[in-house]
Tab-separated table of C-alpha atoms in Angstrom:
chain	number	residue	atom	x	y	z
A	638	MET	CA	-17.743	21.563	4.108
A	639	ILE	CA	-16.495	19.846	0.948
A	640	SER	CA	-18.096	22.587	-1.138
A	641	LEU	CA	-16.295	25.252	0.935
A	642	ILE	CA	-12.947	23.566	0.315
A	643	ALA	CA	-13.703	23.204	-3.380
A	644	ALA	CA	-14.651	26.859	-3.622
A	645	ALA	CA	-11.428	27.883	-1.894
A	646	ALA	CA	-9.571	26.171	-4.738
A	647	ALA	CA	-10.891	28.961	-6.935
A	648	CYS	CA	-8.066	31.095	-5.544
A	649	LEU	CA	-5.501	28.968	-7.357
A	650	PRO	CA	-3.577	30.947	-9.977
A	651	GLY	CA	-4.880	30.966	-13.503
A	652	LEU	CA	-8.555	30.112	-13.006
A	653	SER	CA	-9.732	33.677	-13.525
A	654	ARG	CA	-7.675	34.442	-16.650
A	655	ALA	CA	-10.703	34.022	-18.899
A	656	PHE	CA	-12.252	37.166	-17.419
A	657	ALA	CA	-9.378	39.482	-18.315
A	658	GLU	CA	-7.851	40.816	-21.485
A	659	ASP	CA	-4.391	40.333	-19.929
A	660	PRO	CA	-3.510	37.721	-17.294
A	661	PRO	CA	-4.470	39.158	-13.881
A	662	GLU	CA	-2.367	39.003	-10.759
A	663	THR	CA	-3.510	35.763	-9.116
A	664	GLY	CA	-2.908	33.839	-5.921
A	665	THR	CA	-3.707	35.030	-2.423
A	666	ARG	CA	-2.306	38.567	-2.191
A	667	SER	CA	-3.876	39.553	1.142
A	668	VAL	CA	-5.897	38.119	4.006
A	669	SER	CA	-8.294	40.256	6.055
A	670	VAL	CA	-10.566	39.782	9.051
A	671	SER	CA	-13.834	41.675	9.368
A	672	LEU	CA	-16.474	42.411	11.988
A	673	ASP	CA	-19.849	43.839	10.962
A	674	GLY	CA	-22.977	44.616	12.940
A	675	SER	CA	-26.280	46.464	12.973
A	676	THR	CA	-29.256	47.134	15.209
A	677	ASP	CA	-32.686	48.449	14.212
A	678	ARG	CA	-35.805	49.318	16.165
A	679	TYR	CA	-39.303	49.891	14.769
A	680	GLY	CA	-41.788	50.473	17.587
A	681	GLU	CA	-41.919	47.182	19.502
A	682	SER	CA	-39.812	45.336	16.902
A	683	THR	CA	-36.039	45.047	17.144
A	684	ASN	CA	-33.471	43.393	14.930
A	685	GLU	CA	-29.787	42.816	15.707
A	686	GLU	CA	-27.078	41.280	13.541
A	687	LEU	CA	-23.389	40.469	14.013
A	688	ARG	CA	-21.061	38.942	11.421
A	689	ALA	CA	-17.382	37.941	11.548
A	690	GLY	CA	-15.465	36.976	8.422
A	691	LEU	CA	-12.146	35.955	6.916
A	692	GLU	CA	-11.467	37.352	3.436
A	693	LEU	CA	-8.857	36.318	0.859
A	694	GLU	CA	-7.932	38.395	-2.178
A	695	CYS	CA	-7.878	35.825	-4.995
A	696	ALA	CA	-7.250	37.857	-8.125
A	697	SER	CA	-6.445	41.459	-8.814
A	698	GLU	CA	-6.800	43.589	-11.927
A	699	LEU	CA	-9.469	41.666	-13.820
A	700	LYS	CA	-9.881	44.013	-16.770
A	701	LEU	CA	-13.247	44.924	-18.252
A	702	GLY	CA	-12.628	47.530	-20.933
A	703	ARG	CA	-11.143	50.570	-19.186
A	704	SER	CA	-12.371	49.380	-15.797
A	705	VAL	CA	-10.598	47.005	-13.406
A	706	LEU	CA	-12.089	44.613	-10.849
A	707	ASP	CA	-10.649	42.700	-7.882
A	708	TRP	CA	-12.070	39.298	-6.959
A	709	ASN	CA	-12.116	38.256	-3.289
A	710	LEU	CA	-13.456	35.194	-1.470
A	711	GLU	CA	-14.882	35.424	2.073
A	712	VAL	CA	-15.883	32.831	4.673
A	713	TYR	CA	-18.130	34.220	7.420
A	714	TYR	CA	-20.325	33.483	10.432
A	715	ASP	CA	-23.479	35.551	10.886
A	716	TYR	CA	-25.870	35.742	13.846
A	717	SER	CA	-29.127	37.684	13.744
A	718	ARG	CA	-31.901	38.074	16.311
A	719	SER	CA	-35.298	39.670	15.819
A	720	ARG	CA	-38.002	40.360	18.394
A	721	THR	CA	-41.587	41.306	17.558
A	722	ASP	CA	-44.408	41.491	20.141
A	723	GLY	CA	-42.371	39.392	22.563
A	724	ALA	CA	-41.669	36.620	20.022
A	725	VAL	CA	-37.977	36.040	19.319
A	726	SER	CA	-36.414	34.501	16.191
A	727	ASN	CA	-32.720	33.604	15.903
A	728	ALA	CA	-30.721	32.764	12.778
A	729	SER	CA	-27.123	31.508	12.772
A	730	SER	CA	-25.451	31.210	9.375
A	731	VAL	CA	-22.143	29.948	8.043
A	732	GLY	CA	-21.511	31.225	4.545
A	733	LEU	CA	-19.100	31.624	1.678
A	734	ASP	CA	-19.005	34.588	-0.681
A	735	LEU	CA	-17.723	32.885	-3.824
A	736	ALA	CA	-17.446	36.262	-5.500
A	737	LYS	CA	-16.853	39.599	-3.843
A	738	ILE	CA	-16.187	41.757	-6.887
A	739	LEU	CA	-14.722	45.198	-6.123
A	740	LEU	CA	-14.511	47.980	-8.676
A	741	THR	CA	-10.951	49.360	-8.316
A	742	ARG	CA	-10.604	51.349	-11.535
A	743	TRP	CA	-13.391	53.100	-13.451
A	744	ARG	CA	-12.841	54.329	-17.021
A	745	GLY	CA	-9.098	54.406	-16.463
A	746	LYS	CA	-9.275	56.261	-13.128
A	747	LYS	CA	-8.076	54.424	-9.995
A	748	LEU	CA	-10.522	54.381	-7.078
A	749	LYS	CA	-8.211	54.819	-4.097
A	750	SER	CA	-10.537	55.488	-1.174
A	751	VAL	CA	-14.061	54.369	-2.081
A	752	LYS	CA	-14.751	51.051	-3.843
A	753	PRO	CA	-18.237	49.687	-4.583
A	754	TYR	CA	-18.663	45.902	-4.751
A	755	LEU	CA	-21.117	43.077	-5.459
A	756	LEU	CA	-21.505	39.797	-3.538
A	757	ALA	CA	-22.666	36.321	-4.546
A	758	GLY	CA	-22.371	33.045	-2.653
A	759	ALA	CA	-24.196	30.531	-0.476
A	760	GLU	CA	-24.871	30.002	3.209
A	761	LEU	CA	-26.079	27.333	5.616
A	762	THR	CA	-28.593	28.774	8.102
A	763	PHE	CA	-29.878	27.377	11.392
A	764	LEU	CA	-33.193	29.052	12.214
A	765	LYS	CA	-35.132	29.097	15.492
A	766	GLU	CA	-38.545	30.733	15.334
A	767	PRO	CA	-41.689	30.839	17.522
A	768	ASP	CA	-44.283	28.074	17.099
A	769	GLU	CA	-47.515	30.066	16.945
A	770	GLU	CA	-49.767	26.989	17.193
A	771	GLU	CA	-48.206	24.965	20.021
A	772	GLY	CA	-45.909	27.489	21.683
A	773	GLY	CA	-42.169	27.030	22.134
A	774	THR	CA	-39.849	27.209	19.153
A	775	ILE	CA	-39.354	25.459	15.820
A	776	SER	CA	-35.810	24.687	14.644
A	777	SER	CA	-34.848	24.205	11.008
A	778	SER	CA	-31.784	24.394	8.786
A	779	PHE	CA	-31.394	25.125	5.095
A	780	ILE	CA	-28.879	26.109	2.417
A	781	SER	CA	-29.595	29.031	0.128
A	782	PRO	CA	-27.825	31.273	-2.391
A	783	THR	CA	-26.980	34.794	-1.224
A	784	ALA	CA	-26.496	38.125	-2.971
A	785	GLY	CA	-25.655	41.638	-1.915
A	786	PHE	CA	-23.770	44.849	-2.528
A	787	GLY	CA	-21.676	47.265	-0.533
A	788	LEU	CA	-19.241	50.137	-0.383
A	789	GLU	CA	-15.697	49.970	1.011
A	790	LEU	CA	-14.077	53.110	2.418
A	791	LYS	CA	-10.295	52.718	2.732
A	792	LEU	CA	-8.850	54.514	5.761
A	793	ASN	CA	-5.245	53.356	5.260
A	794	ARG	CA	-3.371	50.424	3.691
A	795	ARG	CA	-4.766	47.947	6.248
A	796	ILE	CA	-8.027	49.326	7.650
A	797	SER	CA	-11.299	49.957	5.824
A	798	ILE	CA	-14.944	50.538	6.745
A	799	ASN	CA	-17.710	48.670	4.893
A	800	ALA	CA	-21.402	49.482	4.510
A	801	GLU	CA	-23.163	46.399	3.156
A	802	TYR	CA	-26.555	44.916	2.335
A	803	ARG	CA	-27.037	41.179	1.795
A	804	GLN	CA	-29.871	38.660	1.743
A	805	ASN	CA	-30.372	35.007	1.066
A	806	LEU	CA	-32.643	34.043	-1.824
A	807	SER	CA	-35.053	31.900	0.182
A	808	SER	CA	-38.725	32.812	0.490
A	809	GLY	CA	-41.117	33.397	3.366
A	810	ALA	CA	-39.843	33.051	6.936
A	811	ARG	CA	-36.533	31.699	5.662
A	812	ARG	CA	-35.663	35.000	3.990
A	813	VAL	CA	-32.840	36.585	5.999
A	814	SER	CA	-31.564	40.015	4.994
A	815	GLY	CA	-29.839	42.944	6.597
A	816	THR	CA	-27.714	46.058	6.277
A	817	THR	CA	-24.512	46.192	8.308
A	818	LEU	CA	-21.668	48.596	9.003
A	819	GLY	CA	-18.314	47.009	9.708
A	820	LEU	CA	-14.551	47.190	10.040
A	821	ASN	CA	-12.065	45.252	7.894
A	822	TYR	CA	-8.397	44.769	8.848
A	823	ALA	CA	-5.748	43.248	6.544
A	824	ILE	CA	-3.662	40.928	8.741
A	825	PHE	CA	-1.123	40.598	5.934
A	826	GLY	CA	-0.798	41.915	2.409
A	827	GLY	CA	-2.962	44.862	1.517
A	828	GLU	CA	-2.321	47.780	-0.762
A	829	ASP	CA	0.913	49.707	-0.609
A	830	GLU	CA	0.466	53.246	0.657
A	831	GLU	CA	2.532	54.646	-2.173
A	832	ASP	CA	0.825	52.658	-4.932
A	833	ASP	CA	0.084	55.097	-7.748
A	834	ASN	CA	-0.754	52.574	-10.476
């Protein structure tokens, strides 16, 4: 938890100035809640995932040539369940996206409705999986880096839809990945409807 608090300090004004030609707008400009989910079926195998998150916009208008990026930070809880041939595995994760980097302007043109983004962070996962040798289940926990990408479709100044893929960078049975479709709602802040900049 100490690392989560330390990472949240990254939203303090001024820490991201090194990434921009001009000082970006810093400080928390908006706070959003999100709910994402997915379900897949392949023959006798099923996989379900549900994630809830709290997102803070840390810095806006990080300039990279003629393009502009926004930097957000997100804390989330993720639950996934997979079933194959009657064997069930469950994974519960608490994570922090240290960097959710959205492309908001490309070659001088503002992206108003559709914004691609990249994700990078870390998560703590509690895994329950079948014990093939003795029966029952095996429980384990581990911390791993995460990475992903997505696309945000803005419906209005507060509501957007996200399509997202993310995975942790563990190997073997500890690899957890998934594609989700979700809804994001800005509980305060957000873009102005008449913003033409």
